[in-house]
Amino acid sequence: MAQNRTPLRYPGGKQKLTPFVLELLKANDLEGGHYVEPYAGGAGVAMELLADGHVEHVHLNDSSYHVYSFWRSILDHTDDFCSRISRSLLNVDEWKIHREILRHPEDHSEFEVGFATFYLNRTNRSGVLTGGVIGGLDQSGKWKIDARFPRNELITRVELIASLRESITLHNLDAEKFFATCVKDLPKKSLIYCDPPYFEKASRLYLNHYDPEDHGRIAKTIQKIKRVKWVVSYDGVAPILEYYSERRKFLYQLQYNASRAYKGSEVFIFSDNTVIPRRSSLPYIAKALRSNSRSLYPPLHA
């Protein structure tokens, strides 16, 4: 596992958790089924599970038109996209062109928006679309604009994903609408992995972020899902723990870099019908499972 399959860099991306998500699939006899990300972003977990043959089909939804356009472009216009990766200039003037495309997406084609999203994601600090260019506008920083743009490797990732296009369904819906319209059509052998925007600091990381009321409303919506199993990951702050107070959960430590390092407790939350593995190959998850064993695995009553 450990190979990065997604072409996008994503603040808070959960690809490090792929081994645990696979352990969840196996514990619930869902390997070979459908895997769903209502907040796809870079879809690092989804792409790794699909490329390695652990799931049959992935459903990716993102409410951001920019992010959706990227995914649609690499699936529908693979050769053109790879050609652009190969020949695009990596300088500040080119960066400004793509920044303007994202500022006025209505004036450009879906492909142009998709590639501009990719370009800024690979050339901005920490992949934040609204962040500044790596190295600064004067390129006086230690790292330059091309520091995260390995052309050949990125082309390989795009081509791999495109080869799996028949196993990928894309949506560009608000998460609530996605839950209302798409979940009912999923096969029973499905796992939904919800990774909403952070409760804290989200406004500086994502184009689309939630207010506290949005987080509370989404929590109610997710917890109404009964026909398929789901898990949620979040920053482990008090309001989130309260929203999901009746669900089994555990806190763990994970660190990301996004302009300044984000470090803090995160939480995994489980639907009542999800079997939680008792062990994990990830040390920080294994520690959390042991520490929370009483609440995660209540004793069976005669």
XYZ file of C-alpha atoms in Angstrom:
302
model
C 0.000 0.000 0.000
C 1.902 3.242 0.604
C 2.043 4.398 -3.006
C 0.418 7.743 -3.687
C -2.192 7.249 -6.420
C -3.886 10.639 -6.540
C -2.469 13.496 -8.646
C -3.756 16.064 -6.140
C -2.173 17.360 -2.966
C -4.885 17.902 -0.395
C -4.756 19.625 3.016
C -5.974 17.058 5.499
C -5.904 14.282 2.930
C -6.525 10.940 4.596
C -4.438 8.628 2.426
C -2.296 7.722 5.445
C -5.416 6.047 6.832
C -5.916 3.729 3.854
C -4.629 0.653 5.745
C -7.258 1.178 8.452
C -10.029 1.747 5.917
C -9.013 -1.536 4.282
C -9.129 -3.201 7.697
C -12.670 -1.853 8.081
C -13.644 -3.253 4.688
C -12.311 -6.679 5.607
C -13.885 -6.705 9.085
C -17.282 -5.922 7.556
C -16.979 -8.295 4.591
C -17.106 -5.322 2.217
C -13.914 -5.956 0.275
C -14.762 -6.164 -3.418
C -17.815 -3.943 -2.956
C -18.489 -0.248 -3.526
C -16.642 2.547 -1.731
C -18.097 6.043 -1.414
C -16.528 9.436 -0.622
C -19.116 12.240 -0.337
C -16.246 14.714 0.222
C -13.786 13.336 -2.303
C -11.192 16.093 -2.633
C -8.016 14.330 -3.687
C -9.675 10.919 -3.176
C -6.384 9.423 -2.044
C -7.972 6.551 -0.118
C -10.437 5.767 -2.908
C -7.790 5.678 -5.627
C -5.498 3.433 -3.623
C -8.268 0.974 -2.756
C -9.483 0.857 -6.365
C -6.048 0.627 -7.986
C -5.035 -2.192 -5.657
C -8.232 -4.134 -6.368
C -9.761 -3.942 -2.891
C -13.032 -2.408 -4.106
C -14.990 -2.933 -7.310
C -16.335 0.590 -7.760
C -15.837 4.027 -6.209
C -18.320 6.897 -6.025
C -16.665 10.309 -5.739
C -18.628 13.434 -4.888
C -17.327 16.938 -4.365
C -19.431 20.077 -4.098
C -16.564 22.149 -5.537
C -16.963 22.621 -9.287
C -13.186 23.156 -9.496
C -12.409 19.767 -7.974
C -15.162 18.010 -9.933
C -13.837 19.540 -13.165
C -10.408 18.100 -12.452
C -11.755 14.576 -11.999
C -14.049 14.832 -15.016
C -11.195 16.141 -17.168
C -8.725 13.370 -16.383
C -11.370 10.720 -17.052
C -12.846 12.213 -20.235
C -9.838 14.021 -21.745
C -6.901 11.983 -20.515
C -4.542 12.485 -23.453
C -5.110 16.235 -23.586
C -4.635 16.503 -19.841
C -1.377 14.555 -19.895
C -0.150 16.653 -22.813
C -0.805 19.794 -20.794
C 1.102 18.372 -17.838
C 4.029 17.620 -20.130
C 4.248 20.996 -21.849
C 2.906 23.552 -19.367
C 5.338 26.243 -18.352
C 6.211 26.376 -14.681
C 6.636 30.055 -14.001
C 4.739 32.830 -12.242
C 3.223 34.257 -15.435
C 1.668 30.877 -16.241
C 0.544 30.535 -12.627
C -1.271 33.870 -12.861
C -3.130 32.706 -15.969
C -4.450 29.650 -14.141
C -5.278 31.700 -11.057
C -7.475 33.941 -13.210
C -9.241 30.915 -14.682
C -10.195 29.760 -11.183
C -11.328 33.250 -10.259
C -13.699 33.310 -13.249
C -14.596 29.690 -14.017
C -17.804 30.709 -15.768
C -15.710 32.149 -18.617
C -13.828 28.918 -19.309
C -14.437 25.318 -20.333
C -14.697 22.512 -17.822
C -11.337 21.214 -19.042
C -9.623 24.593 -18.541
C -11.045 24.839 -15.017
C -10.007 21.265 -14.284
C -6.453 21.790 -15.438
C -6.156 25.153 -13.666
C -7.302 23.444 -10.461
C -4.610 20.813 -10.913
C -1.934 23.392 -11.805
C -2.554 25.555 -8.746
C -2.893 22.517 -6.518
C 0.583 21.369 -7.565
C 2.219 24.833 -7.496
C 0.639 26.462 -4.434
C 1.837 26.087 -0.873
C 0.388 22.888 0.622
C -1.898 22.508 -2.381
C -4.327 25.160 -1.101
C -6.033 26.706 -4.142
C -6.306 30.108 -2.491
C -2.757 29.953 -1.135
C 0.297 31.624 -2.596
C 2.651 30.141 -5.131
C 5.535 28.018 -3.833
C 8.611 30.237 -3.639
C 6.608 33.463 -3.695
C 5.835 35.739 -6.636
C 9.497 36.715 -6.838
C 10.572 33.054 -6.556
C 13.062 33.927 -3.836
C 12.027 31.106 -1.515
C 14.016 27.945 -0.871
C 11.510 25.910 -2.898
C 10.457 27.027 -6.371
C 7.219 26.713 -8.317
C 8.212 23.347 -9.807
C 9.000 21.700 -6.450
C 5.800 19.615 -6.413
C 5.362 19.124 -10.150
C 7.098 15.863 -11.161
C 5.669 15.688 -14.678
C 6.298 12.030 -15.495
C 5.016 10.766 -12.155
C 1.872 12.891 -12.381
C 1.174 11.668 -15.912
C 1.532 8.083 -14.679
C -1.012 8.726 -11.915
C -3.498 10.333 -14.298
C -3.180 7.491 -16.808
C -3.676 4.867 -14.098
C -6.859 6.529 -12.855
C -8.147 6.961 -16.399
C -7.630 3.246 -17.024
C -10.080 2.623 -14.164
C -12.743 5.040 -15.432
C -15.395 2.350 -15.827
C -15.156 1.766 -12.079
C -15.519 5.432 -11.098
C -18.748 7.426 -10.757
C -18.459 11.194 -10.300
C -20.925 13.620 -8.726
C -20.840 17.398 -8.243
C -23.461 17.766 -5.535
C -23.836 19.423 -2.187
C -23.199 16.652 0.344
C -26.749 16.798 1.699
C -28.185 16.364 -1.790
C -25.745 13.531 -2.439
C -26.925 11.737 0.704
C -30.565 12.313 -0.229
C -30.367 11.231 -3.865
C -27.476 8.796 -4.292
C -27.115 6.713 -1.131
C -30.427 4.933 -1.701
C -29.087 3.478 -4.955
C -25.910 2.010 -3.466
C -25.600 -1.763 -3.242
C -25.782 -3.187 0.261
C -22.106 -4.110 0.007
C -20.896 -0.509 0.281
C -18.897 1.595 2.709
C -19.343 5.353 2.929
C -16.318 7.243 4.235
C -17.257 10.819 5.136
C -14.404 13.255 5.658
C -16.101 16.674 5.884
C -14.121 19.927 5.994
C -12.442 20.583 9.329
C -14.588 22.250 11.971
C -11.677 24.541 12.837
C -9.353 26.378 10.393
C -11.308 25.120 7.387
C -11.806 28.568 5.867
C -8.111 28.895 5.075
C -7.800 25.377 3.656
C -10.839 24.861 1.426
C -12.824 26.857 -1.110
C -15.991 25.202 0.223
C -16.176 25.048 4.008
C -18.926 24.709 6.601
C -20.293 26.952 9.310
C -21.021 25.312 12.702
C -24.696 24.997 11.770
C -23.728 23.138 8.597
C -21.645 20.644 10.570
C -24.539 19.988 12.915
C -27.012 19.520 10.087
C -24.684 17.136 8.214
C -24.166 15.114 11.403
C -27.919 14.567 11.666
C -28.128 13.604 7.993
C -25.279 11.100 8.160
C -26.634 9.458 11.305
C -29.949 8.771 9.570
C -28.221 6.461 7.066
C -29.150 2.889 7.992
C -29.039 0.701 4.876
C -25.253 0.861 4.328
C -22.338 1.191 6.721
C -20.519 4.470 7.189
C -17.569 6.005 9.006
C -16.711 9.655 9.587
C -13.402 11.366 10.327
C -13.088 14.884 11.719
C -10.947 17.133 13.829
C -11.687 16.009 17.375
C -13.195 19.192 18.779
C -15.952 19.428 21.378
C -18.839 20.366 19.035
C -18.139 17.396 16.745
C -17.956 15.013 19.697
C -21.300 16.379 20.861
C -22.955 16.044 17.439
C -21.978 12.363 17.386
C -22.295 11.739 21.128
C -24.392 8.582 20.699
C -22.051 6.912 18.217
C -18.965 4.812 18.902
C -15.811 6.785 18.271
C -12.141 7.198 19.162
C -9.637 10.032 19.109
C -6.202 9.689 17.543
C -3.267 11.914 16.635
C -2.379 12.738 13.047
C -0.335 15.618 11.649
C -0.626 17.462 8.344
C 1.228 20.377 6.855
C -0.894 23.161 5.425
C 0.972 26.475 5.356
C 1.572 25.928 9.049
C 1.500 22.431 10.447
C -1.884 21.259 11.660
C -1.552 18.949 14.602
C -4.227 17.826 16.973
C -6.672 15.146 17.904
C -8.846 13.713 15.177
C -11.817 11.454 15.632
C -13.140 8.387 13.844
C -16.899 7.831 14.202
C -18.771 4.649 13.267
C -22.324 3.744 12.338
C -23.979 1.335 14.749
C -23.852 -1.532 12.242
C -20.136 -1.175 11.462
C -17.793 -3.820 12.861
C -14.696 -2.101 14.262
C -11.444 -4.077 13.943
C -9.737 -4.882 17.224
C -6.274 -4.397 15.739
C -4.647 -2.143 13.181
C -1.346 -2.063 11.335
C -1.191 1.694 11.975
C 0.417 2.224 15.410
C -1.586 5.350 16.308
C -4.853 3.645 15.357
C -3.896 0.458 17.220
C -3.169 2.540 20.320
C -6.531 4.298 20.064
C -8.371 0.993 19.648
C -6.744 -0.376 22.798
C -7.394 2.786 24.796
C -11.077 2.850 23.857
C -11.803 -0.862 23.886
C -14.590 -0.641 26.487
C -16.627 1.879 24.519
C -15.862 0.406 21.098
C -16.504 -3.231 21.991
C -19.230 -3.375 24.652
C -19.517 -6.780 26.335
C -22.145 -9.149 25.001
C -25.028 -9.742 27.396
C -26.475 -13.187 27.888
